[in-house]
């Protein structure tokens, strides 16, 4: 089983999401698999930047889950992330990248809305 990290980046109470181009074709936080020798926090920040052009700081793991389908079996670690800088840009891995409020989150979405709310609350306490 591979480990992947997802980063829920919060900027001014808005959540950064990507719409994935490949399976599963859903909205979710940017992220991906760790490179050899990389910490999961480094993975999260690298993947967020590669997929969105946004620099962030991974603060704390707030959720985890196992994902399995015909293509992969992965352990997913989700981090609340502080926005540092950058303007969004869409990578080849996504069809769209956008900022959303908690009340306008798109569907289908993964993970569930409560995880995004937890990230917002953590960021409010941290900064």
Short mmCIF file of N, CA, C and O in Angstrom, two decimals:
data_model
loop_
_atom_site.label_atom_id
_atom_site.label_comp_id
_atom_site.label_asym_id
_atom_site.label_seq_id
_atom_site.Cartn_x
_atom_site.Cartn_y
_atom_site.Cartn_z
N UNK A 1 0.84 -1.18 0.00
CA UNK A 1 0.00 0.00 0.00
C UNK A 1 0.89 1.24 0.00
O UNK A 1 1.82 1.35 0.77
N UNK A 2 0.58 2.19 -0.88
CA UNK A 2 1.32 3.44 -0.96
C UNK A 2 0.71 4.48 -0.03
O UNK A 2 -0.49 4.47 0.23
N UNK A 3 1.55 5.42 0.43
CA UNK A 3 1.06 6.53 1.24
C UNK A 3 1.03 7.80 0.40
O UNK A 3 1.97 8.08 -0.34
N UNK A 4 -0.06 8.54 0.54
CA UNK A 4 -0.21 9.82 -0.15
C UNK A 4 -0.60 10.88 0.85
O UNK A 4 -1.18 10.58 1.90
N UNK A 5 -0.29 12.13 0.52
CA UNK A 5 -0.67 13.25 1.36
C UNK A 5 -1.53 14.22 0.58
O UNK A 5 -1.26 14.49 -0.59
N UNK A 6 -2.57 14.72 1.22
CA UNK A 6 -3.43 15.75 0.65
C UNK A 6 -3.32 17.00 1.51
O UNK A 6 -3.26 16.90 2.74
N UNK A 7 -3.32 18.17 0.88
CA UNK A 7 -3.23 19.42 1.62
C UNK A 7 -4.47 20.27 1.45
O UNK A 7 -4.79 20.70 0.34
N UNK A 8 -5.17 20.51 2.56
CA UNK A 8 -6.31 21.42 2.55
C UNK A 8 -5.76 22.81 2.85
O UNK A 8 -5.46 23.14 4.00
N UNK A 9 -5.59 23.60 1.80
CA UNK A 9 -5.03 24.95 1.93
C UNK A 9 -6.17 25.93 2.16
O UNK A 9 -7.15 25.94 1.39
N UNK A 10 -6.02 26.74 3.20
CA UNK A 10 -7.03 27.73 3.56
C UNK A 10 -6.44 29.13 3.38
O UNK A 10 -5.35 29.42 3.88
N UNK A 11 -7.17 29.98 2.66
CA UNK A 11 -6.77 31.38 2.46
C UNK A 11 -8.03 32.24 2.62
O UNK A 11 -8.97 32.10 1.84
N UNK A 12 -8.03 33.09 3.65
CA UNK A 12 -9.17 33.98 3.89
C UNK A 12 -10.49 33.21 3.92
O UNK A 12 -11.47 33.58 3.28
N UNK A 13 -10.50 32.10 4.67
CA UNK A 13 -11.66 31.22 4.83
C UNK A 13 -12.12 30.55 3.54
O UNK A 13 -13.25 30.06 3.47
N UNK A 14 -11.26 30.52 2.53
CA UNK A 14 -11.58 29.79 1.30
C UNK A 14 -10.67 28.57 1.20
O UNK A 14 -9.52 28.58 1.65
N UNK A 15 -11.19 27.53 0.56
CA UNK A 15 -10.54 26.24 0.47
C UNK A 15 -10.10 26.00 -0.97
O UNK A 15 -10.91 26.14 -1.90
N UNK A 16 -8.85 25.60 -1.15
CA UNK A 16 -8.30 25.33 -2.48
C UNK A 16 -8.60 23.88 -2.87
O UNK A 16 -8.24 22.95 -2.16
N UNK A 17 -9.27 23.71 -4.00
CA UNK A 17 -9.60 22.37 -4.50
C UNK A 17 -9.21 22.21 -5.97
O UNK A 17 -9.19 23.18 -6.72
N UNK A 18 -8.94 20.97 -6.32
CA UNK A 18 -8.68 20.61 -7.71
C UNK A 18 -9.74 19.60 -8.17
O UNK A 18 -10.22 18.81 -7.37
N UNK A 19 -10.09 19.68 -9.44
CA UNK A 19 -10.96 18.65 -10.02
C UNK A 19 -10.05 17.72 -10.81
O UNK A 19 -9.43 18.12 -11.80
N UNK A 20 -9.94 16.51 -10.33
CA UNK A 20 -8.99 15.55 -10.90
C UNK A 20 -9.37 15.12 -12.31
O UNK A 20 -10.53 14.86 -12.60
N UNK A 21 -8.35 15.06 -13.16
CA UNK A 21 -8.54 14.67 -14.55
C UNK A 21 -8.70 13.16 -14.70
O UNK A 21 -9.36 12.67 -15.60
N UNK A 22 -8.04 12.41 -13.78
CA UNK A 22 -8.06 10.95 -13.86
C UNK A 22 -8.79 10.37 -12.66
O UNK A 22 -9.07 11.05 -11.70
N UNK A 23 -9.04 9.09 -12.72
CA UNK A 23 -9.79 8.37 -11.70
C UNK A 23 -9.18 8.55 -10.32
O UNK A 23 -7.97 8.42 -10.18
N UNK A 24 -9.95 8.88 -9.29
CA UNK A 24 -11.37 9.22 -9.35
C UNK A 24 -11.54 10.67 -9.78
O UNK A 24 -10.88 11.55 -9.26
N UNK A 25 -12.40 10.92 -10.71
CA UNK A 25 -12.59 12.27 -11.28
C UNK A 25 -13.55 13.06 -10.40
O UNK A 25 -14.72 13.23 -10.72
N UNK A 26 -13.01 13.53 -9.26
CA UNK A 26 -13.80 14.25 -8.27
C UNK A 26 -13.06 15.51 -7.84
O UNK A 26 -11.89 15.70 -8.19
N UNK A 27 -13.73 16.36 -7.08
CA UNK A 27 -13.10 17.51 -6.45
C UNK A 27 -12.44 17.05 -5.15
O UNK A 27 -12.99 16.22 -4.44
N UNK A 28 -11.27 17.61 -4.86
CA UNK A 28 -10.59 17.30 -3.61
C UNK A 28 -9.38 18.18 -3.44
O UNK A 28 -9.01 18.96 -4.33
N UNK A 29 -8.73 18.05 -2.29
CA UNK A 29 -7.51 18.81 -2.07
C UNK A 29 -6.39 18.30 -2.96
O UNK A 29 -6.35 17.12 -3.30
N UNK A 30 -5.46 19.17 -3.36
CA UNK A 30 -4.32 18.70 -4.12
C UNK A 30 -3.47 17.76 -3.26
O UNK A 30 -3.44 17.88 -2.04
N UNK A 31 -2.79 16.84 -3.91
CA UNK A 31 -1.93 15.92 -3.18
C UNK A 31 -1.44 14.80 -4.07
O UNK A 31 -1.76 14.74 -5.26
N UNK A 32 -0.66 13.92 -3.47
CA UNK A 32 -0.13 12.80 -4.23
C UNK A 32 0.80 11.95 -3.38
O UNK A 32 0.88 12.11 -2.16
N UNK A 33 1.51 11.08 -4.05
CA UNK A 33 2.37 10.11 -3.38
C UNK A 33 3.73 10.70 -3.03
O UNK A 33 4.25 11.57 -3.73
N UNK A 34 4.30 10.19 -1.95
CA UNK A 34 5.62 10.63 -1.49
C UNK A 34 6.72 10.13 -2.39
O UNK A 34 6.66 9.01 -2.91
N UNK A 35 7.73 10.98 -2.58
CA UNK A 35 8.96 10.57 -3.25
C UNK A 35 9.88 9.93 -2.21
O UNK A 35 9.75 10.20 -1.01
N UNK A 36 10.83 9.09 -2.65
CA UNK A 36 11.75 8.46 -1.70
C UNK A 36 12.48 9.51 -0.86
O UNK A 36 12.95 10.52 -1.36
N UNK A 37 12.52 9.27 0.46
CA UNK A 37 13.23 10.14 1.38
C UNK A 37 12.48 11.39 1.80
O UNK A 37 12.99 12.20 2.57
N UNK A 38 11.28 11.56 1.31
CA UNK A 38 10.50 12.76 1.59
C UNK A 38 9.58 12.53 2.80
O UNK A 38 8.98 11.46 2.92
N UNK A 39 9.45 13.52 3.67
CA UNK A 39 8.46 13.42 4.74
C UNK A 39 7.08 13.65 4.14
O UNK A 39 6.94 14.21 3.05
N UNK A 40 6.05 13.25 4.86
CA UNK A 40 4.70 13.44 4.34
C UNK A 40 4.36 14.93 4.26
O UNK A 40 3.67 15.37 3.33
N UNK A 41 4.89 15.73 5.17
CA UNK A 41 4.67 17.17 5.11
C UNK A 41 5.33 17.78 3.86
O UNK A 41 4.75 18.65 3.21
N UNK A 42 6.52 17.31 3.53
CA UNK A 42 7.19 17.76 2.31
C UNK A 42 6.39 17.34 1.07
O UNK A 42 6.26 18.11 0.12
N UNK A 43 5.86 16.13 1.11
CA UNK A 43 5.03 15.64 0.00
C UNK A 43 3.83 16.55 -0.21
O UNK A 43 3.54 16.96 -1.34
N UNK A 44 3.13 16.85 0.87
CA UNK A 44 1.94 17.68 0.78
C UNK A 44 2.28 19.03 0.14
O UNK A 44 1.63 19.46 -0.82
N UNK A 45 3.30 19.70 0.64
CA UNK A 45 3.66 21.03 0.13
C UNK A 45 4.13 20.98 -1.32
O UNK A 45 3.76 21.84 -2.13
N UNK A 46 4.91 19.97 -1.67
CA UNK A 46 5.37 19.82 -3.05
C UNK A 46 4.19 19.58 -3.99
O UNK A 46 4.07 20.20 -5.05
N UNK A 47 3.31 18.67 -3.61
CA UNK A 47 2.17 18.34 -4.47
C UNK A 47 1.21 19.52 -4.62
O UNK A 47 0.70 19.77 -5.71
N UNK A 48 0.97 20.24 -3.54
CA UNK A 48 0.11 21.42 -3.63
C UNK A 48 0.71 22.40 -4.64
O UNK A 48 0.01 22.91 -5.53
N UNK A 49 2.02 22.65 -4.54
CA UNK A 49 2.66 23.58 -5.46
C UNK A 49 2.63 23.07 -6.90
O UNK A 49 2.29 23.82 -7.83
N UNK A 50 2.96 21.80 -7.11
CA UNK A 50 2.96 21.24 -8.47
C UNK A 50 1.59 21.30 -9.13
O UNK A 50 1.48 21.56 -10.32
N UNK A 51 0.54 21.05 -8.33
CA UNK A 51 -0.80 20.96 -8.90
C UNK A 51 -1.54 22.30 -8.99
O UNK A 51 -2.49 22.43 -9.75
N UNK A 52 -1.09 23.29 -8.19
CA UNK A 52 -1.87 24.53 -8.12
C UNK A 52 -1.05 25.82 -8.24
O UNK A 52 -1.63 26.89 -8.40
N UNK A 53 0.28 25.76 -8.08
CA UNK A 53 1.09 26.97 -8.08
C UNK A 53 1.09 27.70 -6.75
O UNK A 53 1.65 28.78 -6.62
N UNK A 54 0.47 27.11 -5.73
CA UNK A 54 0.35 27.73 -4.41
C UNK A 54 1.40 27.15 -3.46
O UNK A 54 1.54 25.92 -3.37
N UNK A 55 2.10 28.04 -2.77
CA UNK A 55 3.03 27.60 -1.73
C UNK A 55 2.29 27.59 -0.40
O UNK A 55 1.52 28.51 -0.10
N UNK A 56 2.54 26.54 0.39
CA UNK A 56 1.84 26.40 1.66
C UNK A 56 2.77 25.79 2.70
O UNK A 56 3.87 25.33 2.39
N UNK A 57 2.27 25.78 3.93
CA UNK A 57 2.97 25.13 5.03
C UNK A 57 2.01 24.11 5.62
O UNK A 57 0.89 24.46 6.04
N UNK A 58 2.41 22.83 5.64
CA UNK A 58 1.59 21.77 6.23
C UNK A 58 1.67 21.89 7.74
O UNK A 58 2.76 21.79 8.31
N UNK A 59 0.53 22.11 8.38
CA UNK A 59 0.51 22.34 9.82
C UNK A 59 0.35 21.07 10.64
O UNK A 59 1.15 20.78 11.52
N UNK A 60 -0.72 20.33 10.36
CA UNK A 60 -1.01 19.16 11.17
C UNK A 60 -1.92 18.20 10.42
O UNK A 60 -2.81 18.63 9.69
N UNK A 61 -1.70 16.91 10.64
CA UNK A 61 -2.59 15.91 10.07
C UNK A 61 -3.93 15.99 10.79
O UNK A 61 -3.97 15.98 12.03
N UNK A 62 -5.00 16.09 10.03
CA UNK A 62 -6.33 16.23 10.63
C UNK A 62 -7.26 15.07 10.29
O UNK A 62 -8.36 14.97 10.84
N UNK A 63 -6.83 14.21 9.38
CA UNK A 63 -7.70 13.11 8.93
C UNK A 63 -6.84 12.10 8.18
O UNK A 63 -5.78 12.44 7.66
N UNK A 64 -7.29 10.87 8.13
CA UNK A 64 -6.65 9.85 7.28
C UNK A 64 -7.71 8.82 6.90
O UNK A 64 -8.73 8.68 7.57
N UNK A 65 -7.47 8.17 5.78
CA UNK A 65 -8.38 7.13 5.32
C UNK A 65 -7.65 6.23 4.33
O UNK A 65 -6.58 6.57 3.83
N UNK A 66 -8.25 5.09 4.06
CA UNK A 66 -7.71 4.16 3.07
C UNK A 66 -8.59 4.25 1.84
O UNK A 66 -9.82 4.29 1.94
N UNK A 67 -7.94 4.31 0.68
CA UNK A 67 -8.67 4.37 -0.59
C UNK A 67 -8.27 3.15 -1.41
O UNK A 67 -7.08 2.85 -1.56
N UNK A 68 -9.26 2.45 -1.92
CA UNK A 68 -8.97 1.28 -2.74
C UNK A 68 -9.96 1.21 -3.89
O UNK A 68 -11.17 1.38 -3.71
N UNK A 69 -9.43 0.99 -5.08
CA UNK A 69 -10.25 0.73 -6.26
C UNK A 69 -9.47 -0.21 -7.17
O UNK A 69 -8.44 -0.75 -6.75
N UNK A 70 -9.90 -0.39 -8.39
CA UNK A 70 -9.21 -1.32 -9.29
C UNK A 70 -7.82 -0.84 -9.69
O UNK A 70 -7.01 -1.61 -10.18
N UNK A 71 -7.53 0.46 -9.46
CA UNK A 71 -6.25 1.03 -9.87
C UNK A 71 -5.21 1.10 -8.75
O UNK A 71 -4.02 1.05 -9.01
N UNK A 72 -5.67 1.26 -7.52
CA UNK A 72 -4.70 1.46 -6.44
C UNK A 72 -5.28 1.11 -5.08
O UNK A 72 -6.50 0.97 -4.91
N UNK A 73 -4.37 0.99 -4.11
CA UNK A 73 -4.72 0.79 -2.70
C UNK A 73 -3.79 1.71 -1.93
O UNK A 73 -2.59 1.49 -1.90
N UNK A 74 -4.34 2.77 -1.35
CA UNK A 74 -3.52 3.82 -0.77
C UNK A 74 -3.98 4.21 0.63
O UNK A 74 -5.17 4.18 0.93
N UNK A 75 -3.01 4.61 1.44
CA UNK A 75 -3.27 5.20 2.75
C UNK A 75 -3.12 6.71 2.56
O UNK A 75 -2.05 7.19 2.19
N UNK A 76 -4.19 7.45 2.78
CA UNK A 76 -4.22 8.89 2.51
C UNK A 76 -4.18 9.66 3.83
O UNK A 76 -5.02 9.44 4.71
N UNK A 77 -3.21 10.57 3.95
CA UNK A 77 -3.08 11.43 5.12
C UNK A 77 -3.43 12.86 4.69
O UNK A 77 -2.88 13.36 3.72
N UNK A 78 -4.35 13.49 5.43
CA UNK A 78 -4.86 14.80 5.07
C UNK A 78 -4.35 15.83 6.07
O UNK A 78 -4.51 15.66 7.28
N UNK A 79 -3.77 16.92 5.56
CA UNK A 79 -3.18 17.97 6.39
C UNK A 79 -3.90 19.30 6.21
O UNK A 79 -4.26 19.66 5.08
N UNK A 80 -4.06 20.02 7.32
CA UNK A 80 -4.47 21.42 7.26
C UNK A 80 -3.23 22.22 6.88
O UNK A 80 -2.15 22.01 7.44
N UNK A 81 -3.37 23.12 5.90
CA UNK A 81 -2.22 23.87 5.39
C UNK A 81 -2.48 25.37 5.39
O UNK A 81 -3.55 25.81 5.00
N UNK A 82 -1.46 26.09 5.78
CA UNK A 82 -1.51 27.54 5.76
C UNK A 82 -1.04 28.04 4.40
O UNK A 82 0.00 27.62 3.90
N UNK A 83 -1.81 28.92 3.78
CA UNK A 83 -1.43 29.55 2.52
C UNK A 83 -0.22 30.46 2.77
O UNK A 83 -0.21 31.22 3.73
N UNK A 84 0.79 30.39 1.90
CA UNK A 84 1.95 31.27 2.00
C UNK A 84 1.94 32.29 0.86
O UNK A 84 1.98 33.48 1.10
N UNK A 85 1.89 31.80 -0.40
CA UNK A 85 1.92 32.72 -1.54
C UNK A 85 1.51 32.00 -2.81
O UNK A 85 1.41 30.78 -2.85
N UNK A 86 1.34 32.80 -3.86
CA UNK A 86 1.08 32.24 -5.19
C UNK A 86 -0.32 32.53 -5.70
O UNK A 86 -1.23 32.85 -4.94
N UNK A 87 -0.45 32.42 -7.01
CA UNK A 87 -1.73 32.53 -7.70
C UNK A 87 -2.04 31.17 -8.31
O UNK A 87 -1.14 30.50 -8.83
N UNK A 88 -3.30 30.78 -8.27
CA UNK A 88 -3.64 29.43 -8.74
C UNK A 88 -3.43 29.28 -10.24
O UNK A 88 -3.64 30.21 -11.02
N UNK A 89 -2.95 28.09 -10.58
CA UNK A 89 -2.81 27.68 -11.97
C UNK A 89 -3.12 26.19 -12.03
O UNK A 89 -2.86 25.46 -11.08
N UNK A 90 -3.68 25.77 -13.12
CA UNK A 90 -4.12 24.38 -13.27
C UNK A 90 -3.01 23.55 -13.92
O UNK A 90 -2.51 23.91 -14.99
N UNK A 91 -2.65 22.46 -13.29
CA UNK A 91 -1.63 21.57 -13.86
C UNK A 91 -2.29 20.59 -14.82
O UNK A 91 -3.51 20.52 -14.93
N UNK A 92 -1.46 19.78 -15.47
CA UNK A 92 -1.96 18.77 -16.40
C UNK A 92 -2.76 17.68 -15.69
O UNK A 92 -3.48 16.92 -16.32
N UNK A 93 -2.65 17.60 -14.35
CA UNK A 93 -3.33 16.55 -13.58
C UNK A 93 -4.79 16.87 -13.28
O UNK A 93 -5.51 16.01 -12.79
N UNK A 94 -5.21 18.11 -13.53
CA UNK A 94 -6.55 18.54 -13.16
C UNK A 94 -7.26 19.21 -14.33
O UNK A 94 -6.63 19.68 -15.26
N UNK A 95 -8.58 19.27 -14.22
CA UNK A 95 -9.35 20.01 -15.22
C UNK A 95 -9.66 21.42 -14.73
O UNK A 95 -9.91 22.31 -15.54
N UNK A 96 -9.65 21.61 -13.39
CA UNK A 96 -9.93 22.92 -12.80
C UNK A 96 -9.27 23.04 -11.44
O UNK A 96 -9.10 22.04 -10.74
N UNK A 97 -8.94 24.27 -11.05
CA UNK A 97 -8.45 24.59 -9.71
C UNK A 97 -9.19 25.84 -9.28
O UNK A 97 -9.25 26.82 -10.02
N UNK A 98 -9.80 25.81 -8.08
CA UNK A 98 -10.60 26.94 -7.62
C UNK A 98 -10.57 27.05 -6.10
O UNK A 98 -10.34 26.06 -5.40
N UNK A 99 -10.87 28.27 -5.63
CA UNK A 99 -11.10 28.53 -4.21
C UNK A 99 -12.60 28.45 -3.95
O UNK A 99 -13.39 28.99 -4.73
N UNK A 100 -13.00 27.80 -2.85
CA UNK A 100 -14.41 27.66 -2.47
C UNK A 100 -14.61 28.04 -1.01
O UNK A 100 -13.71 27.81 -0.20
N UNK A 101 -15.78 28.55 -0.68
CA UNK A 101 -16.14 28.70 0.72
C UNK A 101 -16.69 27.36 1.20
O UNK A 101 -17.07 26.51 0.38
N UNK A 102 -16.78 27.20 2.51
CA UNK A 102 -17.30 25.94 3.06
C UNK A 102 -18.74 25.70 2.61
O UNK A 102 -19.16 24.56 2.45
N UNK A 103 -19.49 26.77 2.37
CA UNK A 103 -20.89 26.63 1.96
C UNK A 103 -21.08 26.39 0.47
O UNK A 103 -22.20 26.11 0.03
N UNK A 104 -20.00 26.51 -0.31
CA UNK A 104 -20.14 26.31 -1.76
C UNK A 104 -19.27 25.16 -2.27
O UNK A 104 -18.94 25.13 -3.46
N UNK A 105 -18.90 24.23 -1.39
CA UNK A 105 -18.07 23.10 -1.82
C UNK A 105 -18.78 22.31 -2.92
O UNK A 105 -19.97 22.03 -2.81
N UNK A 106 -18.05 21.95 -3.97
CA UNK A 106 -18.66 21.22 -5.09
C UNK A 106 -18.83 19.74 -4.78
O UNK A 106 -18.30 19.22 -3.80
N UNK A 107 -19.56 19.06 -5.66
CA UNK A 107 -19.74 17.60 -5.55
C UNK A 107 -19.47 17.00 -6.91
O UNK A 107 -19.71 17.66 -7.92
N UNK A 108 -19.01 15.77 -7.00
CA UNK A 108 -18.60 14.93 -5.88
C UNK A 108 -17.31 15.44 -5.24
O UNK A 108 -16.46 16.03 -5.91
N UNK A 109 -17.17 15.19 -3.94
CA UNK A 109 -16.09 15.73 -3.13
C UNK A 109 -15.53 14.66 -2.21
O UNK A 109 -16.26 13.86 -1.65
N UNK A 110 -14.22 14.68 -2.04
CA UNK A 110 -13.57 13.80 -1.07
C UNK A 110 -12.39 14.53 -0.47
O UNK A 110 -11.65 15.19 -1.20
N UNK A 111 -12.18 14.46 0.84
CA UNK A 111 -13.00 13.79 1.85
C UNK A 111 -14.28 14.57 2.13
O UNK A 111 -14.60 15.55 1.43
N UNK A 112 -15.00 14.18 3.17
CA UNK A 112 -16.29 14.79 3.49
C UNK A 112 -16.12 16.21 4.03
O UNK A 112 -15.07 16.60 4.50
N UNK A 113 -17.20 16.97 3.96
CA UNK A 113 -17.22 18.39 4.32
C UNK A 113 -16.68 18.65 5.72
O UNK A 113 -16.01 19.67 5.95
N UNK A 114 -16.92 17.76 6.67
CA UNK A 114 -16.48 17.95 8.05
C UNK A 114 -14.97 18.06 8.16
O UNK A 114 -14.45 18.77 9.01
N UNK A 115 -14.23 17.40 7.28
CA UNK A 115 -12.77 17.46 7.30
C UNK A 115 -12.31 18.87 6.88
O UNK A 115 -11.38 19.42 7.47
N UNK A 116 -12.98 19.45 5.92
CA UNK A 116 -12.65 20.81 5.48
C UNK A 116 -12.96 21.82 6.58
O UNK A 116 -12.20 22.76 6.81
N UNK A 117 -14.07 21.61 7.29
CA UNK A 117 -14.43 22.49 8.40
C UNK A 117 -13.36 22.40 9.49
O UNK A 117 -12.97 23.41 10.07
N UNK A 118 -12.87 21.21 9.76
CA UNK A 118 -11.82 21.01 10.76
C UNK A 118 -10.55 21.77 10.36
O UNK A 118 -9.89 22.38 11.19
N UNK A 119 -10.21 21.76 9.07
CA UNK A 119 -9.03 22.49 8.58
C UNK A 119 -9.20 23.99 8.79
O UNK A 119 -8.27 24.67 9.24
N UNK A 120 -10.38 24.52 8.49
CA UNK A 120 -10.65 25.95 8.68
C UNK A 120 -10.49 26.32 10.15
O UNK A 120 -9.85 27.32 10.49
N UNK A 121 -11.04 25.51 11.04
CA UNK A 121 -10.94 25.79 12.48
C UNK A 121 -9.50 25.76 12.96
O UNK A 121 -9.08 26.61 13.75
N UNK A 122 -8.71 24.81 12.46
CA UNK A 122 -7.31 24.72 12.86
C UNK A 122 -6.52 25.95 12.38
O UNK A 122 -5.73 26.49 13.13
N UNK A 123 -6.77 26.37 11.16
CA UNK A 123 -6.06 27.54 10.62
C UNK A 123 -6.42 28.77 11.44
O UNK A 123 -5.55 29.58 11.76
N UNK A 124 -7.67 28.94 11.81
CA UNK A 124 -8.10 30.09 12.61
C UNK A 124 -7.36 30.12 13.95
O UNK A 124 -7.01 31.19 14.44
N UNK A 125 -7.12 28.96 14.53
CA UNK A 125 -6.43 28.88 15.82
C UNK A 125 -4.93 29.12 15.69
O UNK A 125 -4.29 29.58 16.63
N UNK A 126 -4.39 28.81 14.52
CA UNK A 126 -2.94 28.86 14.33
C UNK A 126 -2.43 30.24 13.92
O UNK A 126 -1.38 30.66 14.36
N UNK A 127 -3.20 30.91 13.06
CA UNK A 127 -2.69 32.20 12.56
C UNK A 127 -3.44 33.38 13.13
O UNK A 127 -4.34 33.27 13.87
#
